[in-house]
Amino acid sequence: MQMKKRRLPHTVSAGGMVVKKIKGRWKLLLIKIRRHKSLMLPKGHVKKGESLEEAALREVREETGLKKSKVLAKIGFMRRKNIKGTEMKIVHYYLMLAQGKIDSRKAVWRDLDEAVEKIFPEKDAAFFASCRKTIKKTLSLL
């Protein structure tokens, strides 16, 4: 007898690929996740009544302490299981320009060209890598 695959519940999240030019180089804002000893893009669940963009801005603010950022473009979305493997996440990402200082010890700037090596989980890193050309093109227009 063949076992039926259990369908995982779906959740919708939104987050930011937040950039800032520091000393002439584009940097990407990442958050430290101590339990995984890694860095992640800021993101989180969309609350009821919230647009994807509003959720992305709120999550960036909550996770990094960055009070103000400007959405430049919607980058796209990806699907993956959450880290525990208990749900399927659909994560929508926005390219944002940081305006102001970060106010969190968990938030760190990393060079845009080197960030892909730092991002966890691997599917998020692969998604960022696939978007890097679009990100650079958008930034070249600023």
Coordinates of C-alpha atoms in Angstrom, one line a residue:
M1 CA 0.0 0.0 0.0
Q2 CA 1.4 3.4 -1.0
M3 CA 1.4 6.2 1.5
K4 CA -0.2 9.4 0.5
K5 CA 2.0 12.4 0.7
R6 CA 0.9 14.9 3.3
R7 CA 0.3 18.4 1.9
L8 CA 2.1 21.0 4.0
P9 CA 0.2 24.2 5.0
H10 CA 1.2 27.3 3.0
T11 CA 2.1 30.6 4.5
V12 CA 2.9 33.9 2.8
S13 CA 5.8 36.1 3.9
A14 CA 7.5 39.3 2.6
G15 CA 10.9 40.7 3.0
G16 CA 13.5 43.1 1.8
M17 CA 16.8 43.0 -0.1
V18 CA 17.9 46.2 1.5
V19 CA 20.9 48.0 0.0
K20 CA 22.9 51.1 0.8
K21 CA 26.0 52.6 -0.8
I22 CA 28.8 52.7 1.8
K23 CA 32.2 54.1 0.9
G24 CA 31.4 53.8 -2.8
R25 CA 30.3 50.1 -2.6
W26 CA 26.8 48.6 -2.5
K27 CA 26.1 46.7 0.6
L28 CA 23.2 44.3 1.5
L29 CA 21.6 44.3 4.9
L30 CA 21.4 40.9 6.6
I31 CA 20.3 39.7 10.0
K32 CA 22.3 37.4 12.3
I33 CA 20.5 34.2 13.3
R34 CA 22.4 32.9 16.3
R35 CA 20.8 29.5 16.5
H36 CA 21.9 28.8 13.0
K37 CA 25.2 30.8 13.2
S38 CA 24.3 32.4 9.9
L39 CA 22.9 35.4 8.1
M40 CA 19.4 35.8 6.6
L41 CA 17.5 38.3 4.5
P42 CA 14.9 40.1 6.7
K43 CA 11.4 38.7 6.2
G44 CA 8.3 37.5 8.0
H45 CA 4.7 36.6 7.8
V46 CA 2.2 38.9 6.2
K47 CA -0.5 40.1 8.7
K48 CA -4.2 40.1 7.9
G49 CA -5.1 43.3 6.0
E50 CA -1.5 44.1 5.2
S51 CA -0.2 44.4 1.6
L52 CA 2.9 42.4 0.7
E53 CA 4.9 45.7 0.4
E54 CA 3.7 46.9 3.8
A55 CA 4.6 43.6 5.4
A56 CA 8.1 43.7 3.8
L57 CA 8.7 47.3 5.1
R58 CA 7.4 46.3 8.6
E59 CA 9.6 43.2 8.8
V60 CA 12.7 45.1 7.7
R61 CA 12.0 47.7 10.4
E62 CA 11.3 45.1 13.1
E63 CA 14.2 42.9 12.3
T64 CA 16.9 45.5 11.6
G65 CA 15.8 48.6 13.4
L66 CA 16.0 50.5 10.1
K67 CA 13.4 53.2 10.6
K68 CA 13.1 54.3 7.0
S69 CA 13.6 52.6 3.6
K70 CA 12.3 53.2 0.1
V71 CA 11.0 50.4 -2.0
L72 CA 12.7 50.5 -5.4
A73 CA 11.1 47.4 -7.1
K74 CA 9.5 44.1 -6.4
I75 CA 12.2 41.6 -7.1
G76 CA 10.0 38.4 -7.2
F77 CA 9.0 35.5 -5.1
M78 CA 10.2 32.1 -4.1
R79 CA 8.8 28.9 -2.6
R80 CA 10.5 26.8 -0.1
K81 CA 9.8 24.8 3.1
N82 CA 10.4 26.6 6.4
I83 CA 13.5 25.6 8.3
K84 CA 11.6 23.0 10.4
G85 CA 10.0 21.5 7.3
T86 CA 6.5 22.0 8.7
E87 CA 5.1 24.5 6.2
M88 CA 5.6 25.7 2.6
K89 CA 6.5 29.3 2.5
I90 CA 5.9 31.7 -0.4
V91 CA 8.3 34.6 0.2
H92 CA 7.9 37.9 -1.8
Y93 CA 11.0 40.1 -1.9
Y94 CA 11.3 43.8 -2.5
L95 CA 14.5 45.7 -3.4
M96 CA 14.8 48.6 -0.9
L97 CA 17.1 51.5 -0.4
A98 CA 18.1 52.1 3.2
Q99 CA 17.5 55.6 4.4
G100 CA 19.1 56.2 7.8
K101 CA 20.9 54.0 10.3
I102 CA 20.2 50.5 11.5
D103 CA 19.4 50.1 15.1
S104 CA 19.9 46.5 15.9
R105 CA 22.9 44.4 16.9
K106 CA 21.5 41.6 14.8
A107 CA 21.7 43.6 11.6
V108 CA 24.9 43.7 9.5
W109 CA 26.0 45.1 6.1
R110 CA 27.7 42.8 3.7
D111 CA 29.2 43.5 0.3
L112 CA 26.6 43.0 -2.4
D113 CA 28.9 40.8 -4.5
E114 CA 29.9 38.6 -1.6
A115 CA 26.5 38.4 0.2
V116 CA 25.4 35.2 -1.6
E117 CA 28.0 33.2 0.2
K118 CA 26.7 34.4 3.6
I119 CA 22.9 33.9 3.1
F120 CA 21.1 31.0 4.8
P121 CA 19.2 28.9 3.9
E122 CA 20.7 27.8 0.6
K123 CA 17.4 28.3 -1.3
D124 CA 17.3 31.9 -0.2
A125 CA 21.0 32.3 -1.3
A126 CA 20.2 30.8 -4.7
F127 CA 17.2 33.1 -5.1
F128 CA 19.3 36.1 -4.2
A129 CA 22.0 35.0 -6.7
S130 CA 19.4 34.7 -9.5
C131 CA 18.2 38.2 -8.7
R132 CA 21.6 39.9 -8.5
K133 CA 21.7 41.0 -12.1
T134 CA 18.3 42.7 -11.8
I135 CA 19.4 44.3 -8.6
K136 CA 22.6 45.7 -10.1
K137 CA 20.7 47.0 -13.1
T138 CA 18.2 48.7 -10.9
L139 CA 20.9 50.2 -8.8
S140 CA 22.8 51.5 -11.8
L141 CA 19.8 53.7 -12.6
L142 CA 20.0 55.5 -9.3

